[in-house]
Coordinates of C-alpha atoms in Angstrom, one line a residue:
X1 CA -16.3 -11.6 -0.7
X2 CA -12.8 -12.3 -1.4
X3 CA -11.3 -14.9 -4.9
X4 CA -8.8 -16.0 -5.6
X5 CA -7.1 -18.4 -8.7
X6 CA -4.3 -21.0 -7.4
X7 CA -2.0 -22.1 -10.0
X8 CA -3.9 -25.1 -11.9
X9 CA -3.7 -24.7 -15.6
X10 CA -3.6 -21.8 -18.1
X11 CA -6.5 -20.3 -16.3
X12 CA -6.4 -21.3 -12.5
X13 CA -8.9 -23.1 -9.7
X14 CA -11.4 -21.0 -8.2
X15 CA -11.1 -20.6 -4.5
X16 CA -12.9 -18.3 -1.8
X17 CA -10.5 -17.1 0.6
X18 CA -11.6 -15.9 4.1
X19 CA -12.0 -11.9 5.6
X20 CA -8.3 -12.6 6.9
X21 CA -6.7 -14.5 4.5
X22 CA -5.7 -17.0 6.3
X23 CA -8.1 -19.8 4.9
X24 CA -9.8 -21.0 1.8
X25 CA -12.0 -23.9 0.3
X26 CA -12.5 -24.5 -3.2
X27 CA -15.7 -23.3 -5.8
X28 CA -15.0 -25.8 -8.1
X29 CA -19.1 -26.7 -6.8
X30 CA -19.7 -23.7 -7.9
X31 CA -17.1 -22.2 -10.8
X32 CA -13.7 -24.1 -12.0
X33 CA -12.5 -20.7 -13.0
X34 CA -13.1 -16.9 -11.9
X35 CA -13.7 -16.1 -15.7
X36 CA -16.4 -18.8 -15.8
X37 CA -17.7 -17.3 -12.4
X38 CA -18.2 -14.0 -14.2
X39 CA -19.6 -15.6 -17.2
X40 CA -22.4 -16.3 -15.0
X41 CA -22.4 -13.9 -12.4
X42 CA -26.1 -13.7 -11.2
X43 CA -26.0 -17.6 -10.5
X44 CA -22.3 -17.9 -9.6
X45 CA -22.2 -14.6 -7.1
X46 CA -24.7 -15.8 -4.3
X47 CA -23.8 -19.2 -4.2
X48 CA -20.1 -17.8 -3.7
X49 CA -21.3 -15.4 -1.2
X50 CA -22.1 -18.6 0.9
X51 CA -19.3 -20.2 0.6
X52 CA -17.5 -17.3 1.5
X53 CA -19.9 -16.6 5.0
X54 CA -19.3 -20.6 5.8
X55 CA -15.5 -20.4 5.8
X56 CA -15.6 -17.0 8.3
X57 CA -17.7 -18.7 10.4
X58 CA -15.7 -21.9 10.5
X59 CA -18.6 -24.2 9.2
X60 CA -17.4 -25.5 6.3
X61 CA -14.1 -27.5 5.0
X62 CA -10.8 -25.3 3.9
X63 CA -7.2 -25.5 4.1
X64 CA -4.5 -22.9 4.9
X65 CA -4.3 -20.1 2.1
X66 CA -1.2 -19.8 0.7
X67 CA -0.2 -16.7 -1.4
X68 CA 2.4 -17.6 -3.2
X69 CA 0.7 -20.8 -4.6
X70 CA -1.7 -17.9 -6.2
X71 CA -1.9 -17.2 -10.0
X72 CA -3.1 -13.6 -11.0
X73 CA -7.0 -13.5 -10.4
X74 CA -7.5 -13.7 -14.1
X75 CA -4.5 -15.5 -15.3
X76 CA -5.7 -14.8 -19.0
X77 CA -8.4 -11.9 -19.7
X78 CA -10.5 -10.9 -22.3
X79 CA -9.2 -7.4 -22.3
X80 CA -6.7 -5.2 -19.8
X81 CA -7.1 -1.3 -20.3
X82 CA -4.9 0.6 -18.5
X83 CA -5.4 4.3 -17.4
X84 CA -3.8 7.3 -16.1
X85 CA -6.5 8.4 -14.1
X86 CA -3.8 10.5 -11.6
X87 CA -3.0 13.2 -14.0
X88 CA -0.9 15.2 -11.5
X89 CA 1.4 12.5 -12.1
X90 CA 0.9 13.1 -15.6
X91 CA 1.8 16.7 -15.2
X92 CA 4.6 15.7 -12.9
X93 CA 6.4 13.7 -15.6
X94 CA 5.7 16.4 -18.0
X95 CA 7.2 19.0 -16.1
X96 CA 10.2 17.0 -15.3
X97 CA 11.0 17.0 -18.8
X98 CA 9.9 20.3 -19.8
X99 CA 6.6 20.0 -21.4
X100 CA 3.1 21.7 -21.0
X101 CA 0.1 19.4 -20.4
X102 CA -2.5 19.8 -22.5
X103 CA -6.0 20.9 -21.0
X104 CA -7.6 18.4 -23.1
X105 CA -5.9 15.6 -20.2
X106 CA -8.5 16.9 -17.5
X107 CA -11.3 16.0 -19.4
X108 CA -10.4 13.1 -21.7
X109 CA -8.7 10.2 -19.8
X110 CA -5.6 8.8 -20.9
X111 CA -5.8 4.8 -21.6
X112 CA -4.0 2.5 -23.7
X113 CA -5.4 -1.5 -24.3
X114 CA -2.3 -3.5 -22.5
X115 CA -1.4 -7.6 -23.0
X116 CA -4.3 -9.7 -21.0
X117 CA -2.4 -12.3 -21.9
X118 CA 0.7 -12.1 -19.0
X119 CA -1.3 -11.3 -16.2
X120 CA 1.3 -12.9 -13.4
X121 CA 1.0 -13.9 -9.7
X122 CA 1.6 -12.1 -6.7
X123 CA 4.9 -14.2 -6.1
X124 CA 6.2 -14.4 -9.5
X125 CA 9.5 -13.3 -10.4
X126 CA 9.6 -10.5 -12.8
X127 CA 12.0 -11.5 -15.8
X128 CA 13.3 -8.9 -17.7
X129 CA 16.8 -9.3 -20.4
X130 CA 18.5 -5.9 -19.2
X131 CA 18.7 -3.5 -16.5
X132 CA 19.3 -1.7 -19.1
X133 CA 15.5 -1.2 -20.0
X134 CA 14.8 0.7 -16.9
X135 CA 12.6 -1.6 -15.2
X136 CA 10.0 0.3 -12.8
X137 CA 7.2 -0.8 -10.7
X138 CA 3.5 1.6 -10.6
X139 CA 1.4 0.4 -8.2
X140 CA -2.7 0.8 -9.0
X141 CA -6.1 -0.1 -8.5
X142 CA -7.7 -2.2 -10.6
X143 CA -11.6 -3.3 -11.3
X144 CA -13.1 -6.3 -12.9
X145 CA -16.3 -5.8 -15.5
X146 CA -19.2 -7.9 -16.5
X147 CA -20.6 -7.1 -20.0
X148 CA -20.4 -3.1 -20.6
X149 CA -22.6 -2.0 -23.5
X150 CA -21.2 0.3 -26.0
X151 CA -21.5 3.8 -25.5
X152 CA -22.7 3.0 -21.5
X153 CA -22.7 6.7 -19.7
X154 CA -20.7 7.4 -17.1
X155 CA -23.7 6.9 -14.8
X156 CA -24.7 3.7 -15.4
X157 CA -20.7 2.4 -15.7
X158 CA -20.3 2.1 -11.9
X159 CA -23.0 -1.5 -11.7
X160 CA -20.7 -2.9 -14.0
X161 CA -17.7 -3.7 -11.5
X162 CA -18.1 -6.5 -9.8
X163 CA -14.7 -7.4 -8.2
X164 CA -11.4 -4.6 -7.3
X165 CA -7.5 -5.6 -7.1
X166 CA -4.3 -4.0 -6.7
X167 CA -1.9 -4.1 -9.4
X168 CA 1.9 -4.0 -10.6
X169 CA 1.9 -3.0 -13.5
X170 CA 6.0 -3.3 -14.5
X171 CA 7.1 -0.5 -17.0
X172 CA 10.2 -0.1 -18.7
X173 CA 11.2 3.1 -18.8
X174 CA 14.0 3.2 -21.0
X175 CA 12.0 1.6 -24.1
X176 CA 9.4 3.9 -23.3
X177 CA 10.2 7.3 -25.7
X178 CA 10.9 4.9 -28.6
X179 CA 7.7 3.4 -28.8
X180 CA 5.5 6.8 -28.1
X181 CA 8.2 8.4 -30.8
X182 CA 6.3 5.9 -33.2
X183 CA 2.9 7.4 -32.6
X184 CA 1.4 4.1 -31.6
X185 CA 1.4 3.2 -28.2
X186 CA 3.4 0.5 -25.5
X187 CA 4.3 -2.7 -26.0
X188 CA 7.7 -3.9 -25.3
X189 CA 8.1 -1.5 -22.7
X190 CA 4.9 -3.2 -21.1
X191 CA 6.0 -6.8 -20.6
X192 CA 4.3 -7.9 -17.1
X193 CA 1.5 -7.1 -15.3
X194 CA 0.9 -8.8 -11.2
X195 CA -1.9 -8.7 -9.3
X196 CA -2.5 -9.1 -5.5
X197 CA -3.4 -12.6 -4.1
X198 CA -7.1 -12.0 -4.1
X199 CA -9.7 -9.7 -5.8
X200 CA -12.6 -8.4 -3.7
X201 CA -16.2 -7.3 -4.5
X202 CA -16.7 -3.4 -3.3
X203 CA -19.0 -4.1 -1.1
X204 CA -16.2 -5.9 1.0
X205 CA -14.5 -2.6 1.0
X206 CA -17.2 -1.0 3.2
X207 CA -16.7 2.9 3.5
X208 CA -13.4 3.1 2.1
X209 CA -15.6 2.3 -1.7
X210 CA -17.3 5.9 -2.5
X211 CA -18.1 7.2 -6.1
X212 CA -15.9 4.2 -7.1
X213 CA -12.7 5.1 -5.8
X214 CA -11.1 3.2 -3.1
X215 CA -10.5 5.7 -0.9
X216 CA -7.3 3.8 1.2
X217 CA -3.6 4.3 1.3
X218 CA -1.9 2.3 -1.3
X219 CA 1.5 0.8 0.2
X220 CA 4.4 0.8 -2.2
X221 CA 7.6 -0.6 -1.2
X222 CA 11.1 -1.6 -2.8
X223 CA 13.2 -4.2 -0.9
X224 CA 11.0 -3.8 1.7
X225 CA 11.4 0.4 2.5
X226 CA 8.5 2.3 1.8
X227 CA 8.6 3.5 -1.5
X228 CA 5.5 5.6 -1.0
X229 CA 1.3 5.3 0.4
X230 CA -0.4 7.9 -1.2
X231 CA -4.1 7.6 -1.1
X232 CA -6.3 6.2 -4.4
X233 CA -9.0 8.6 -3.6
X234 CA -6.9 11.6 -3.7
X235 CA -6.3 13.1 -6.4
X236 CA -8.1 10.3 -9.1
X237 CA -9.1 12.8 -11.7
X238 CA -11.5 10.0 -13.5
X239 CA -12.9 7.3 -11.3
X240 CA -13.6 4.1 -12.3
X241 CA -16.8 4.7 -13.4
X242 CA -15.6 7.3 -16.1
X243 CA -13.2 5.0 -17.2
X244 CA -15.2 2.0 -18.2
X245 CA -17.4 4.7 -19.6
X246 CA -14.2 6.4 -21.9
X247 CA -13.3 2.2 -22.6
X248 CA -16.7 1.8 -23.7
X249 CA -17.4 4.6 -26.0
X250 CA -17.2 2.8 -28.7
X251 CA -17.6 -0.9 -28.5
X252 CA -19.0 -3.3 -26.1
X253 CA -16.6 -4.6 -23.1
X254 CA -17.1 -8.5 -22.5
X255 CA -17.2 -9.9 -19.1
X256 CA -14.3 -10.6 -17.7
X257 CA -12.3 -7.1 -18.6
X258 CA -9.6 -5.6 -16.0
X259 CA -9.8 -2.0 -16.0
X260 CA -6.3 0.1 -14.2
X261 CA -6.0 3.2 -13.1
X262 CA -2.3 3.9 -13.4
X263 CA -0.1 5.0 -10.9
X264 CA -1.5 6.5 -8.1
X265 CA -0.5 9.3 -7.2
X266 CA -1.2 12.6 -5.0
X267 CA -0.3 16.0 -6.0
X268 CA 2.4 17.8 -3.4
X269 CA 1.9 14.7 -0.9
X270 CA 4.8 14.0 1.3
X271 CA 3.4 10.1 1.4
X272 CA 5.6 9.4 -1.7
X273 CA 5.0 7.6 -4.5
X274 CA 4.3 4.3 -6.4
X275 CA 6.4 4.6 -9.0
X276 CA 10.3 4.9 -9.4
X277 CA 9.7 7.3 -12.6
X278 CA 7.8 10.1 -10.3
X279 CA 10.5 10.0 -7.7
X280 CA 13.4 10.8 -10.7
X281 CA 10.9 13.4 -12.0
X282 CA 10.8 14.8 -8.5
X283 CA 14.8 14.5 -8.4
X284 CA 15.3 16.1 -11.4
X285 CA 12.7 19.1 -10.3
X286 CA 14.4 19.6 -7.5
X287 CA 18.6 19.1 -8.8
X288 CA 18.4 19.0 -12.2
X289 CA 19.0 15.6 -12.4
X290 CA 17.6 11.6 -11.0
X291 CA 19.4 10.3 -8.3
X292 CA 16.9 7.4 -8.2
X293 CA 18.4 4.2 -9.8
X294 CA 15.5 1.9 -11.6
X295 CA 15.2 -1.8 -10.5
X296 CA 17.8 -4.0 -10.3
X297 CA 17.9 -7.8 -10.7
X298 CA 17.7 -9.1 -7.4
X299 CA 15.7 -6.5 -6.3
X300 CA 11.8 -6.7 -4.9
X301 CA 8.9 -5.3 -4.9
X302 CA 5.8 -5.2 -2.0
X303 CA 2.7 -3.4 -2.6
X304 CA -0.2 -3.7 -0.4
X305 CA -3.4 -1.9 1.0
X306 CA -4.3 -2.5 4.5
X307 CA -8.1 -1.8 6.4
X308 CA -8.4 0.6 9.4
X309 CA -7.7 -2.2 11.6
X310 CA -4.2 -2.5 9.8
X311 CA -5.1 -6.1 8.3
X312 CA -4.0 -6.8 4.7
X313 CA -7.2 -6.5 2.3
X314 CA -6.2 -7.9 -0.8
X315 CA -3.1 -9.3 -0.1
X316 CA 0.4 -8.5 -0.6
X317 CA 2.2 -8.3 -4.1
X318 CA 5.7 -9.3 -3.2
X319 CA 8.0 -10.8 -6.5
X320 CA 11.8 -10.3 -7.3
X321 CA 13.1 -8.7 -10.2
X322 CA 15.1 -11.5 -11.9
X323 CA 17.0 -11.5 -15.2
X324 CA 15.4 -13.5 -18.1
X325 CA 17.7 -15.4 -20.5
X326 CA 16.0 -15.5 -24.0
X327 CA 16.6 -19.2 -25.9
X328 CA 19.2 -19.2 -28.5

């Protein structure tokens, strides 16, 4: 089953979308919002799963999909963790710089609580002051929770996704040391995060969903040239399953919660990459130096994930970096 929010509100209209993404009727019937869909997932889900079987099979009444008409799935969530689940990219970016990884980051996931609140569309510009700020995209997976007990085991984490998403989760590199200099985490240098046009339940993704990874090269392009595909199922040192499980340890997660798994990445692939920051850590490996420029304004961004039959799954993220002028 495929959802989808179009732009109605602070919080979006519920729509099912069809296997190609080419149609879609409304679930206000059903849901007004995907958050009030989750609220009430064992009612909502089956009477969504027929609306979603009646628009493939051309029985009931829809309208043309549009993408960029599209809000995030969950224009304003409960909660967004985000992960570094790819710790060869962790040890990448170390080693660019110098520094040893510690052995404690194969065992212990990295994950920092992000701003739920500025979850944007798959079209939306991304508006940043200055070029200055070193404005990157990372390209990820993302899942969507119902209610997660606190101190849920690893084992029991994987029932509690119910939808999965791709992810542009905009970095700015150059505030980046600042902020981890303080000791307490990102914040400016997290301003935006964008999400693909529609979220998915796994069982849509067929055999490409094992051990909860989505196992599926993710597409990563800037103006359009391939940036990088590496696959998410390489190389994902914690899958999703551990990370709700690390989120969890200690406190409840409420429905609703978007779980990331940061940059995907693939240790010694030739694919290339999703993020701007591993191709200057790469550069600077190799020379001594980045050749790499960051985002420009004017620039764009594309990320995707397509099937084995080469048809988009979720959707394309495809927005312009554009320069934000703060009121005076």
């Amino acid at each position: 089953m495929k959802l989808a929010s179009l732009k109605h509100g602070r919080d979006g209209s519920l729509v099912v979308v069809s296997k190609d993404l080419s149609r879609a009727t409304s679930a206000s019937a059903v849901a007004p919002t995907l958050q009030a869909a989750l609220d009430d997932w064992a009612n909502c889900e089956p009477k969504l799963e027929a609306l979603y079987e009646e628009l493939n099979a051309g029985s009931s009444e829809s309208f043309a999909f549009d993408p960029a008409a599209c809000d995030a799935p969950l224009p304003r969530a409960y909660h967004w963790a985000d992960a570094s689940a790819y710790v060869t990219h962790v040890e990448l970016v170390r080693k660019a710089r110098g520094a040893e990884l510690p052995e404690s980051f194969w065992v212990d996931p990295l994950m920092y609580m992000g701003a739920s609140d500025a979850f944007i569309g798959p079209h939306d510009d991304v508006l940043v002051e200055s070029e200055d700020w070193g404005i990157d995209l990372e390209a990820e997976v993302a899942v969507f929770t119902d209610d997660v007990p606190a101190g849920t085991p690893a084992h029991l984490a994987g029932k509690h996704i119910k939808l999965v998403a791709l992810v542009n989760d905009v970095s700015l590199r150059n505030l980046i040391p600042a902020e981890l200099g303080k000791q307490f985490g990102f914040y400016q240098s997290k301003p935006w995060t964008a999400f693909t046009p529609v979220a998915v339940t796994p069982d849509e993704l067929g055999d490409a969903w094992v051990d909860n990874k989505l196992h599926l090269p993710l597409i990563a392009k800037v103006n359009n040239v391939q940036l990088g595909a590496p696959n998410a199922g390489v190389d994902m040192t914690f899958d999703f399953a551990q990370l709700i499980a690390h989120a969890a340890k200690s406190r409840s997660l409420m429905t609703g919660t978007v779980i990331g798994s940061g940059t995907v990445s693939n240790k010694g692939s030739l694919l290339g990459s999703c993020c701007l920051a591993e191709v200057r850590c790469l550069e600077t490996i190799a020379s001594g130096k980045p050749s790499t420029p960051f985002l420009s304004f004017g620039d764009s961004v594309q990320i995707d994930m397509l099937d084995e039959e080469g048809k988009s799954i979720f959707g394309q993220i495809d927005q312009k970096i554009v320069k934000h002028t703060p009121p005076e």
